[in-house]
CSV table of C-alpha atoms and ligand atoms in Angstrom, one decimal:
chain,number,residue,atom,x,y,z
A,260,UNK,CA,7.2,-19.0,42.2
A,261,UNK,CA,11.2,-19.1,42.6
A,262,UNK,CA,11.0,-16.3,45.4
A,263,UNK,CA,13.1,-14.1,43.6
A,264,UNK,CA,11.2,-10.9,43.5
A,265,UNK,CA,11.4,-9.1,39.8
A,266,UNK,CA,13.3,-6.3,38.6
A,267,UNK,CA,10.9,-2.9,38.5
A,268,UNK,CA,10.2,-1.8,35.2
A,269,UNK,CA,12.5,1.0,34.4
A,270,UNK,CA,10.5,3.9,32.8
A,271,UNK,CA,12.6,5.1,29.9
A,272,UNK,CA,12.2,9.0,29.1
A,273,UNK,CA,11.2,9.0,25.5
A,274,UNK,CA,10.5,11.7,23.2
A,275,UNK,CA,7.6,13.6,23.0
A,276,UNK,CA,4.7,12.1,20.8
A,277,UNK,CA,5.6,8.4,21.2
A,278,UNK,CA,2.2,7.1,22.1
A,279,UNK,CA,1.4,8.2,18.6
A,280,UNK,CA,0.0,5.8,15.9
A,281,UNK,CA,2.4,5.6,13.5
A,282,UNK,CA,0.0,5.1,10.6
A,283,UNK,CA,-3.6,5.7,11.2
A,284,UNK,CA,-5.4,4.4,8.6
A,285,UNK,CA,-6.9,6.3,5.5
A,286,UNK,CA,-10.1,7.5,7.1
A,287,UNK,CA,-8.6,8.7,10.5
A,288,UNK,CA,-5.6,10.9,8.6
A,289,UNK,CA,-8.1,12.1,6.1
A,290,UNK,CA,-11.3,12.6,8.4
A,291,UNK,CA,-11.5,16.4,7.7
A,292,UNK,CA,-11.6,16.1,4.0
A,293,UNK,CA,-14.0,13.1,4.3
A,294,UNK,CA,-16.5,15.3,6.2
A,295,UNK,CA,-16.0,18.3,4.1
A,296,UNK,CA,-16.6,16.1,1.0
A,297,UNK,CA,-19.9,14.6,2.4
A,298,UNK,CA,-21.1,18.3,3.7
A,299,UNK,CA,-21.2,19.1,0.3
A,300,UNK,CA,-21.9,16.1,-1.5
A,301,UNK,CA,-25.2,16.1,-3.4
A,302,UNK,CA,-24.8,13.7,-6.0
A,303,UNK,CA,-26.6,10.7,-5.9
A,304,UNK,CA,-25.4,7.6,-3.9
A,305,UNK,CA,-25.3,4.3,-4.7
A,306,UNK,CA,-27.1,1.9,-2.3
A,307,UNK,CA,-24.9,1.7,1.0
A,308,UNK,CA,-22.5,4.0,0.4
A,309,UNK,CA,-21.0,6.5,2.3
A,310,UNK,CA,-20.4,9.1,-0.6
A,311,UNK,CA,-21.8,9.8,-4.6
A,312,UNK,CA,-19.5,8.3,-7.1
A,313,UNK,CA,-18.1,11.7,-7.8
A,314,UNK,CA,-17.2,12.8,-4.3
A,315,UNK,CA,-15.6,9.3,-3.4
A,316,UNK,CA,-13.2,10.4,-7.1
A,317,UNK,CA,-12.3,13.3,-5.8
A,318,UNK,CA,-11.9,11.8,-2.3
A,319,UNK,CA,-8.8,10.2,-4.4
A,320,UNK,CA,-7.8,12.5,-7.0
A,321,UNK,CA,-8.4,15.8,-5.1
A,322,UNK,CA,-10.0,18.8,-5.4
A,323,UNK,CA,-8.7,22.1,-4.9
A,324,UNK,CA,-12.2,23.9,-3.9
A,325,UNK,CA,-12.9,22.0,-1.1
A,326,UNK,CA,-9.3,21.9,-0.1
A,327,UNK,CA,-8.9,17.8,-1.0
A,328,UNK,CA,-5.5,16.9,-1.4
A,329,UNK,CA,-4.4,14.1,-4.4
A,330,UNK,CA,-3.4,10.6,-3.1
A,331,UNK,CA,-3.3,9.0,-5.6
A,332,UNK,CA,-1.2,10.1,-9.1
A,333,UNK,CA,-1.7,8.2,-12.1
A,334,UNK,CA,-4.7,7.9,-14.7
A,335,UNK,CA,-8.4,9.2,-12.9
A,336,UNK,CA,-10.4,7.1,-15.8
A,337,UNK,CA,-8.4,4.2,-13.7
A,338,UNK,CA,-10.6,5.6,-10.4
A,339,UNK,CA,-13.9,5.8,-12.4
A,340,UNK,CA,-13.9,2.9,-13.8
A,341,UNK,CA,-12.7,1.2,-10.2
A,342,UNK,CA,-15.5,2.9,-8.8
A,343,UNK,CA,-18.0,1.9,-11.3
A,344,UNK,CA,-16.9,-1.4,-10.4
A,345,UNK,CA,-17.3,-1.3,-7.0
A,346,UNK,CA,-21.3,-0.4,-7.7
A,347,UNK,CA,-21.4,-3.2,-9.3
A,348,UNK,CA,-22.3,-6.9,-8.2
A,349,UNK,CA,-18.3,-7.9,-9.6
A,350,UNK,CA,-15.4,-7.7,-7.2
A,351,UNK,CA,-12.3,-5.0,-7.9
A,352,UNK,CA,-9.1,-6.6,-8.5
A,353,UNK,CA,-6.1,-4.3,-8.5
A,354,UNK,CA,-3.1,-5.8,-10.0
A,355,UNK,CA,0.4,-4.4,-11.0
A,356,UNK,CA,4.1,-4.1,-10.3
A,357,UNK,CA,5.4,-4.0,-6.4
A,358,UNK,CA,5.3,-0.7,-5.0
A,359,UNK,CA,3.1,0.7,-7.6
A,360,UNK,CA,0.3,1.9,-4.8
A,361,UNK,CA,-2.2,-1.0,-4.8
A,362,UNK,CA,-2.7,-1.5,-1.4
A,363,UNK,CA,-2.8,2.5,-1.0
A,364,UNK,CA,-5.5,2.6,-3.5
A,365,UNK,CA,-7.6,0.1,-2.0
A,366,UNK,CA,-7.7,1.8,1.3
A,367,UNK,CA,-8.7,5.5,-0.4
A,368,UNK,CA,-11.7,3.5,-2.1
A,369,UNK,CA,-12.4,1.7,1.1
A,370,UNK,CA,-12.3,4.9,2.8
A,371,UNK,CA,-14.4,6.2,0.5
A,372,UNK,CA,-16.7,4.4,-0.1
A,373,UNK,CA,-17.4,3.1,3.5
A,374,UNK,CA,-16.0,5.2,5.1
A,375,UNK,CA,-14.0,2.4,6.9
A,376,UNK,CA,-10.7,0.7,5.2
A,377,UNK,CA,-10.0,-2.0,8.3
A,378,UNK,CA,-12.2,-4.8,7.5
A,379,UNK,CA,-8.9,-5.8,5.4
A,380,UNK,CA,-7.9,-9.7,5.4
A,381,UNK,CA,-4.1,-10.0,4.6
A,382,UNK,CA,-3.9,-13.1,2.2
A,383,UNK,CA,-0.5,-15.2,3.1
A,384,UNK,CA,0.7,-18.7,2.5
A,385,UNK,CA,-0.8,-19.5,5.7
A,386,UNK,CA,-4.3,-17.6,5.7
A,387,UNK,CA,-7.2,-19.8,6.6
A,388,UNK,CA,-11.1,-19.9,6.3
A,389,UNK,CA,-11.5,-18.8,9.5
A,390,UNK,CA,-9.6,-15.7,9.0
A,391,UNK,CA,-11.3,-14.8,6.2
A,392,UNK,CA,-15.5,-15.5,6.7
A,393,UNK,CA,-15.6,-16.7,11.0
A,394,UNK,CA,-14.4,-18.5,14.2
A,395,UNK,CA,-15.6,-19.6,17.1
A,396,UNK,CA,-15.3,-18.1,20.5
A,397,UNK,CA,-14.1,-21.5,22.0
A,398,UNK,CA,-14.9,-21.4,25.5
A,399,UNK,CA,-18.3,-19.6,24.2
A,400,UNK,CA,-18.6,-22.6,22.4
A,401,UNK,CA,-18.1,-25.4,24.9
A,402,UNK,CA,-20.5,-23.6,27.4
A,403,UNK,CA,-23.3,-22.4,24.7
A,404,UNK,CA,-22.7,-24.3,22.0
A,405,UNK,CA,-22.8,-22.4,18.1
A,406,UNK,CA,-25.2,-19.4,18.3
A,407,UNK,CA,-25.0,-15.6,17.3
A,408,UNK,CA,-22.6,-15.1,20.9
A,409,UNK,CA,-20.0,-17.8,20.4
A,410,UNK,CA,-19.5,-16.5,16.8
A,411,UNK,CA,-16.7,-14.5,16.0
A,412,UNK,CA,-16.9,-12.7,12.6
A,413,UNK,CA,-13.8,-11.9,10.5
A,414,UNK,CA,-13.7,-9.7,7.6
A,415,UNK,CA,-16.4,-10.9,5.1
A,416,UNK,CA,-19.1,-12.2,7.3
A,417,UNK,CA,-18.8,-7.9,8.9
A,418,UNK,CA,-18.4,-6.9,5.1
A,419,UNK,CA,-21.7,-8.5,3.8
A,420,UNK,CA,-23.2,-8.1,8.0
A,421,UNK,CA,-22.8,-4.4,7.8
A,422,UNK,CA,-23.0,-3.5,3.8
A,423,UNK,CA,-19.0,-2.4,4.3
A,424,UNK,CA,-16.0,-2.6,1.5
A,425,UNK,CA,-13.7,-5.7,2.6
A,426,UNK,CA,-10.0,-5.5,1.4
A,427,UNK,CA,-8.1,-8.6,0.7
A,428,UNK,CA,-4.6,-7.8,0.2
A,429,UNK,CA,-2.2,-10.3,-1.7
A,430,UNK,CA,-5.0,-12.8,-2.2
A,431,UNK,CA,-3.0,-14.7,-4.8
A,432,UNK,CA,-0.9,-15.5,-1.6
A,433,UNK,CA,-2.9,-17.5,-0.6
A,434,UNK,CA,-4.1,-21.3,-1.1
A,435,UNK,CA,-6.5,-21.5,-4.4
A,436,UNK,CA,-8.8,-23.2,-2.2
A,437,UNK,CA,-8.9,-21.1,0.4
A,438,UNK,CA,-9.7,-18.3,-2.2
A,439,UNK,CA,-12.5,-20.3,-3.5
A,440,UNK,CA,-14.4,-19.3,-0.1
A,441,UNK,CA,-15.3,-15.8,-2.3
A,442,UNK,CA,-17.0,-17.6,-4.7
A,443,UNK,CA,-20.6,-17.7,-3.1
A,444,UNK,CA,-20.3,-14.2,-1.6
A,445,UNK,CA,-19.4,-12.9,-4.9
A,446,UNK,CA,-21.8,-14.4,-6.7
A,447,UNK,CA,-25.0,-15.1,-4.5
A,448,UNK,CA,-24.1,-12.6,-2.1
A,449,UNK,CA,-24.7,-14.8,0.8
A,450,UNK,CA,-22.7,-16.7,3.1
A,451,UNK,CA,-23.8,-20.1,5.2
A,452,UNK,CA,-22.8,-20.9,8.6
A,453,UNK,CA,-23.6,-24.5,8.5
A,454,UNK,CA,-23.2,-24.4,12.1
A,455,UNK,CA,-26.4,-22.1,12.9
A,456,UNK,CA,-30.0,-23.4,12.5
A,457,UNK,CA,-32.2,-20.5,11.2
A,458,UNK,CA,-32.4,-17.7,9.8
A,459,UNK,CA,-29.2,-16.8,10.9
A,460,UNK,CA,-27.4,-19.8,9.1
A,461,UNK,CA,-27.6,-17.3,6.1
A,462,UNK,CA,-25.9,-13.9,6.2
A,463,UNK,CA,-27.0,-12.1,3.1
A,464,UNK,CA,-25.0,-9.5,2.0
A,465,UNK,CA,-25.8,-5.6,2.7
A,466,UNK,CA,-26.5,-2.8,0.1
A,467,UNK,CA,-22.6,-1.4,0.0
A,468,UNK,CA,-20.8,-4.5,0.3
A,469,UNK,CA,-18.1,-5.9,-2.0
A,470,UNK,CA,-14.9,-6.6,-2.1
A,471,UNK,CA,-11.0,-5.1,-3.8
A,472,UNK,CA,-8.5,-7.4,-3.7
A,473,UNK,CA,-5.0,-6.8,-4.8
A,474,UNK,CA,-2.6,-8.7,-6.3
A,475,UNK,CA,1.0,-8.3,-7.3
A,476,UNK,CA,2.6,-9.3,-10.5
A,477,UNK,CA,5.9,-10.4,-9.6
A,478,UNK,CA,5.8,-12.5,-6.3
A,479,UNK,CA,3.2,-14.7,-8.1
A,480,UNK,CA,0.9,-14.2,-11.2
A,481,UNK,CA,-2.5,-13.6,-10.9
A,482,UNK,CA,-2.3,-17.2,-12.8
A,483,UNK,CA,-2.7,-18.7,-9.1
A,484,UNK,CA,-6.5,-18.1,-8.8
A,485,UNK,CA,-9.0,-20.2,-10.4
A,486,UNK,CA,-10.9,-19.1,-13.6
A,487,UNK,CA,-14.0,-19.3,-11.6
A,488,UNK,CA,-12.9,-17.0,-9.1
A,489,UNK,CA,-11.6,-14.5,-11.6
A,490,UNK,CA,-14.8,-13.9,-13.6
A,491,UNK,CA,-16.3,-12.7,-10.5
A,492,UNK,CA,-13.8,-10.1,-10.2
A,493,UNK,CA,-13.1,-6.8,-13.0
A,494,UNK,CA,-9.7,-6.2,-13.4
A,495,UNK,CA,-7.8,-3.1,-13.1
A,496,UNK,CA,-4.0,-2.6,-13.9
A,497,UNK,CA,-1.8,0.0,-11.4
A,498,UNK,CA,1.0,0.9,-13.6
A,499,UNK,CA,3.9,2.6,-12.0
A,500,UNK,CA,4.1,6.9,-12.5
A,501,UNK,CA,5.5,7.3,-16.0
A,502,UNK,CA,6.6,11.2,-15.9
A,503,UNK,CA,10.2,11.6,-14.1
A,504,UNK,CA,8.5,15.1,-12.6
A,505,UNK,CA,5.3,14.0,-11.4
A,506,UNK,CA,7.3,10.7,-9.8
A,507,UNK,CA,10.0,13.3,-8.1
A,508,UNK,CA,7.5,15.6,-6.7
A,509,UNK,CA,5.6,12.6,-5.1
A,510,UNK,CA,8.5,11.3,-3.6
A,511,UNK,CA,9.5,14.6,-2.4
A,512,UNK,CA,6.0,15.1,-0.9
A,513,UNK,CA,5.6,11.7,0.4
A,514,UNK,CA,9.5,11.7,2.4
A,515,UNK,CA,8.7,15.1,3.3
A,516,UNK,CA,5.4,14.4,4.9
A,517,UNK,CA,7.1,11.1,6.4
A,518,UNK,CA,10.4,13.0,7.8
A,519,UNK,CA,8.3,15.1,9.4
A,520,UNK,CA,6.6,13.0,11.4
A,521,UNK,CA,10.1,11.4,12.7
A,522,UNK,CA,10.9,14.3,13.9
A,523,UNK,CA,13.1,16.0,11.0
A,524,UNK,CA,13.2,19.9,10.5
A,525,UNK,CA,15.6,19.6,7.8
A,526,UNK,CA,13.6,19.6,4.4
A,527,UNK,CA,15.1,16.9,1.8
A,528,UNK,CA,17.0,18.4,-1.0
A,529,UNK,CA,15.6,18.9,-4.1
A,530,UNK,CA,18.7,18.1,-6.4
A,531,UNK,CA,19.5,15.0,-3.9
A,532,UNK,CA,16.0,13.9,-4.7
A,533,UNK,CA,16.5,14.3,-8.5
A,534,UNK,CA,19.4,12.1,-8.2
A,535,UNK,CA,18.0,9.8,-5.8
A,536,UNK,CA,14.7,9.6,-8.3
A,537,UNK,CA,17.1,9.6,-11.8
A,538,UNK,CA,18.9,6.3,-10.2
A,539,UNK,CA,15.8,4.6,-9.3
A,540,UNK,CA,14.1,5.4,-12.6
A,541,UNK,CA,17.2,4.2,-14.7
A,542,UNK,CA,17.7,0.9,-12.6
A,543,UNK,CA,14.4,-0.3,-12.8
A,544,UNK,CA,13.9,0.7,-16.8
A,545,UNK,CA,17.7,-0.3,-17.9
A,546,UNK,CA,18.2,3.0,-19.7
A,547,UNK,CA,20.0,6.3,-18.7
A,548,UNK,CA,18.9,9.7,-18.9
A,549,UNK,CA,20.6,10.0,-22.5
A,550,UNK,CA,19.2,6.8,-23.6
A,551,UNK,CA,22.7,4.4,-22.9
A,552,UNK,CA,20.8,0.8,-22.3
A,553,UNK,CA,22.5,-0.5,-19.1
A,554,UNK,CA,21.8,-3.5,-16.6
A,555,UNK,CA,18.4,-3.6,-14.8
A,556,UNK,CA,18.2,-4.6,-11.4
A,557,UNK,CA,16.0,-8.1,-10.4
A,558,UNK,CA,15.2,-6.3,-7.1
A,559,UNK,CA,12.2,-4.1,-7.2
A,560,UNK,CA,13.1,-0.6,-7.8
A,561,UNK,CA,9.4,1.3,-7.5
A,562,UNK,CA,7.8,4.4,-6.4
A,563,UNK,CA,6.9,3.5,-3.0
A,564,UNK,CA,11.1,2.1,-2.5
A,565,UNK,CA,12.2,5.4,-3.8
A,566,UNK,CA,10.0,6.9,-0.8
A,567,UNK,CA,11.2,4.6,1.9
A,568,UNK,CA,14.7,5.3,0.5
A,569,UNK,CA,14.2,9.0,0.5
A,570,UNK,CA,13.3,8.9,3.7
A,571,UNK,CA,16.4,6.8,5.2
A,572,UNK,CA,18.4,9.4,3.4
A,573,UNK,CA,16.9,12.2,5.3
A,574,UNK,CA,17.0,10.3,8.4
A,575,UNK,CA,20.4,9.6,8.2
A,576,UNK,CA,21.0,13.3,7.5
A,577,UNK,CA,19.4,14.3,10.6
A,578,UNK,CA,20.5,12.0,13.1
A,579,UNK,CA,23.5,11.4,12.2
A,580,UNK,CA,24.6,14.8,10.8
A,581,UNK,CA,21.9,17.6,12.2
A,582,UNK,CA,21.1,18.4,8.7
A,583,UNK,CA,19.8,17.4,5.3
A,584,UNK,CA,20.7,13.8,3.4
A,585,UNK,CA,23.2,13.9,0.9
A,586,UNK,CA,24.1,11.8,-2.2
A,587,UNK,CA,26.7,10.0,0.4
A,588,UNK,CA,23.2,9.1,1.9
A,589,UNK,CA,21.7,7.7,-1.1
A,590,UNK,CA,24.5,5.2,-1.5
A,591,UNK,CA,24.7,3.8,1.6
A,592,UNK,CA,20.6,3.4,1.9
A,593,UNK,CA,20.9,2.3,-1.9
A,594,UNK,CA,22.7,-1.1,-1.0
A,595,UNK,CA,20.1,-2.3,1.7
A,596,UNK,CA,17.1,-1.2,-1.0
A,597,UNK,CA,19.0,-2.3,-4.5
A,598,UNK,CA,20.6,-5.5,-3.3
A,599,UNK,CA,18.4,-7.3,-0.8
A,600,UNK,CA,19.3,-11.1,-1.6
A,601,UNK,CA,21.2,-10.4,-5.1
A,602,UNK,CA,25.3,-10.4,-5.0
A,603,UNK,CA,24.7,-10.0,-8.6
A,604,UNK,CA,22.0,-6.8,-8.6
A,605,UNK,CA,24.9,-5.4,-5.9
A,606,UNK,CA,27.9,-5.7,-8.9
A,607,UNK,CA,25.6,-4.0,-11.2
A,608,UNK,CA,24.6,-1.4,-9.1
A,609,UNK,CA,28.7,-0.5,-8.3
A,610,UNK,CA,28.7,-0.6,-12.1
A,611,UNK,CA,26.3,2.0,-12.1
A,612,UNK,CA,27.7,4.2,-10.1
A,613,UNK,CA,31.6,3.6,-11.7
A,614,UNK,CA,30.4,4.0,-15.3
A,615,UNK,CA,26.5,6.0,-15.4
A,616,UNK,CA,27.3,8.8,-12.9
A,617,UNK,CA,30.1,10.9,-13.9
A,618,UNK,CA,29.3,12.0,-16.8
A,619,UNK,CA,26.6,13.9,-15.7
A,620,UNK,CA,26.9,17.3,-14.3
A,621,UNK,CA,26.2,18.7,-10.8
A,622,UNK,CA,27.7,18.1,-7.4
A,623,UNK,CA,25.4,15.4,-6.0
A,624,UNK,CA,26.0,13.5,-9.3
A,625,UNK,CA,29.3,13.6,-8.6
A,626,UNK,CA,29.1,13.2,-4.8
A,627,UNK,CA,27.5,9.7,-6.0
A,628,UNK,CA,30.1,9.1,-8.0
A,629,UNK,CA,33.0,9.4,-5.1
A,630,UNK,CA,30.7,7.6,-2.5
A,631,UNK,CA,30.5,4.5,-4.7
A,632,UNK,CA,33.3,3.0,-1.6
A,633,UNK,CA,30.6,2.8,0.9
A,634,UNK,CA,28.8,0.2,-1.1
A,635,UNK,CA,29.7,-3.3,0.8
A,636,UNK,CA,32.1,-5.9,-0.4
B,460,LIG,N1,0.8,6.3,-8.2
B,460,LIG,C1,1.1,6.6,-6.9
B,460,LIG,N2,0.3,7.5,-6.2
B,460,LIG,C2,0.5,7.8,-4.9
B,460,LIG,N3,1.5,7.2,-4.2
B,460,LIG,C3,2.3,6.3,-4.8
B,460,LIG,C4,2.1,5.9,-6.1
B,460,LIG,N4,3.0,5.0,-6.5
B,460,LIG,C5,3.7,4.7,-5.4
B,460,LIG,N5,3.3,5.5,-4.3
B,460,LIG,C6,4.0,5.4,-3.0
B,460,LIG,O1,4.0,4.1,-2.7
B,460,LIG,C7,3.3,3.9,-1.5
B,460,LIG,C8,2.3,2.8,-1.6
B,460,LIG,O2,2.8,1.6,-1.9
B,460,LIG,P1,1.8,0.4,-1.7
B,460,LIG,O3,2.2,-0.4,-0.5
B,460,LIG,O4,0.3,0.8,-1.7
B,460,LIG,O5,2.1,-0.4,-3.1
B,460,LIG,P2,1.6,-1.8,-3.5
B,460,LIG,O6,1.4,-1.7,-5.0
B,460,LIG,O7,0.5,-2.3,-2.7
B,460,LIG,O8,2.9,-2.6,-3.3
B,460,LIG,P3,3.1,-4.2,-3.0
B,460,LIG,O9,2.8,-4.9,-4.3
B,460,LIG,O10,4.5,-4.4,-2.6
B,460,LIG,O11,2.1,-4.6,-2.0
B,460,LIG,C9,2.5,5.1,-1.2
B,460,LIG,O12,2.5,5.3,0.2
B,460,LIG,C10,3.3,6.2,-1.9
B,460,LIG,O13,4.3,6.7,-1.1
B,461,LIG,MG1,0.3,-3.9,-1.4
């Protein structure tokens, strides 16, 4: 002890609502619709699950008789078939572009299916075993020795334990050899603890469990996972929203839903929007509106960017203005989105906005155009 005695913890007035989560996960935000799907779901269910095949679909797609908003936009034969899958003794694997809703998509079917999306292992350079099947409890350990107590399940060993859907996210993150501790609970559905004597040196998977991993196909291929591992998964590819309208209204209903919980009254603007959605769309394709090809950016221009970008824009607006984002906006939350480590993706997005922009009509287009200053360097 120095003797010195310590400052008192000043209590800060914040505003109203901070102890909120600031994402509950998939089955806390969508309880309502979860229980009004299961009240009237007769269908029948496979083995362990929480809902019928059909109700977990709609669960996703939505249904506007039992008030079920859509989460996910893109093909619904891509949500059969994943759910097929997921009935099935074969992992999910959902691959695809950044940003183009993987992980989103896991947690709906999780949610689903389970009715729990949290048993979810993040995969990383530096994931481990342990994180992954179990640990040890180490003062447990030293005093007991290995048994049930001093056991401390992770994801898969609760996955198989309980019957339960187990997310790995960005599995081909991690070390190939590390992934190879899926092998035997994807194909034997069983899992040793070498450490145990007994019957419980064997956890045998549950009726509902199995497992959706995603992978992305830019930060490293789906080539980093053996071939052994990869037959015991079906594929699935998440491609990113085709239609310019259906993308805009999803990014208007997403920053919209996500403005609102920061505390934003102002609604974003459509014709802001269109622009903001027009330039992400054209960046990541390398072709304008009237079919001019033009540079692409390296950086990762998707869907769920647009959103977060969208939603900087209205931010900005508000707290800086006390109203709605503006094109202004969109260029000066543009640079930090469009040119994270690239001087070069940063030139060819100030030729964008010098050359691509004005000759289109409308005042936000040329707003853009005028506001191409705020860019740095
Ligand atoms: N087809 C889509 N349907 C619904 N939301 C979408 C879609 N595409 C993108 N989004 C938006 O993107 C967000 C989800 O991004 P998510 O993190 O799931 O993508 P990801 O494919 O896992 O990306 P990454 O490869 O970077 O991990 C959603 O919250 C939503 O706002
Ligand atoms: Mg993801």
């Amino acid at each position: 002890m120095t003797g010195r005695s310590r400052p008192a913890i000043e209590v800060v007035e914040v505003t109203e609502g901070a102890d909120q989560v600031q994402r509950p996960s998939a089955e806390v935000r969508y309880a309502d619709e979860l229980a009004r799907l299961r009240e009237a779901d007769t269908a029948a269910r496979p083995p362990g699950w929480a809902l019928s095949v059909q109700a977990a679909r709609r669960f996703v797609v939505g249904d506007e008789k039992l008030n079920v908003s859509r989460k996910f936009v893109g093909d619904p034969s891509l949500i059969d078939r994943a759910l097929i899958t997921l009935a099935t003794s074969r992992g999910l694997m959902l691959v695809g572009d950044p940003g183009t809703a993987k992980s989103l998509l896991s947690e709906l079917l999780a949610a689903a299916v389970s009715g729990d999306s949290t048993l979810t292992i993040q995969g990383g350079a530096a994931t481990t075993e342990d994180q992954i099947r179990y640990s040890w409890n180490y003062a447990l350990l030293v005093a007991d020795g290995p048994s049930t107590r001093s056991l401390v399940p992770a994801p898969l060993l609760r996955g198989m334990a309980e019957g339960r859907t187990v997310r790995f996210e960005e599995i081909t993150r991690c070390p190939l050899e590390v992934q190879d501790c899926l092998l035997s609970p994807l194909s034997d559905r069983v899992l040793a603890i070498p450490e145990l004597t007994g019957p419980e040196s064997m956890v045998f998977a549950r009726d509902g469990f199995n497992i959706i991993a995603t992978a992305n196909t830019r930060d490293r291929g789906v080539n980093d996972m053996s071939s052994a591992l990869k037959r015991r998964f079906n594929f699935e590819t998440v491609f990113p929203i085709a239609d310019f309208v259906t993308e805009l209204t999803l990014v208007a209903d997403e920053a919209a839903k996500l403005l609102r919980r920061s505390g934003v009254t102002a609604e974003p603007r459509r014709d802001v929007l269109e622009v903001l959605v027009t330039t992400f769309r054209e960046l990541r394709t390398g072709e304008t509106a009237r079919g001019d090809s033009m540079d692409r950016l390296s950086s990762v221009m998707s869907t769920a960017e647009a959103v977060s970008v969208a939603h900087a824009v209205g931010l900005r607006g508000w707290f800086l203005r006390g109203e709605a984002g503006n094109a202004e906006d969109v260029v000066a939350c543009l640079a930090g989105t469009a040119a994270k480590d690239n001087a070069e993706d940063l030139a060819k997005l100030r030729r964008y906005l010098a050359q691509q922009v004005s000759w289109r009509g409308g005042d936000q287009w040329r707003a853009l155009h005028e506001a191409r200053h705020l860019l740095p360097g």
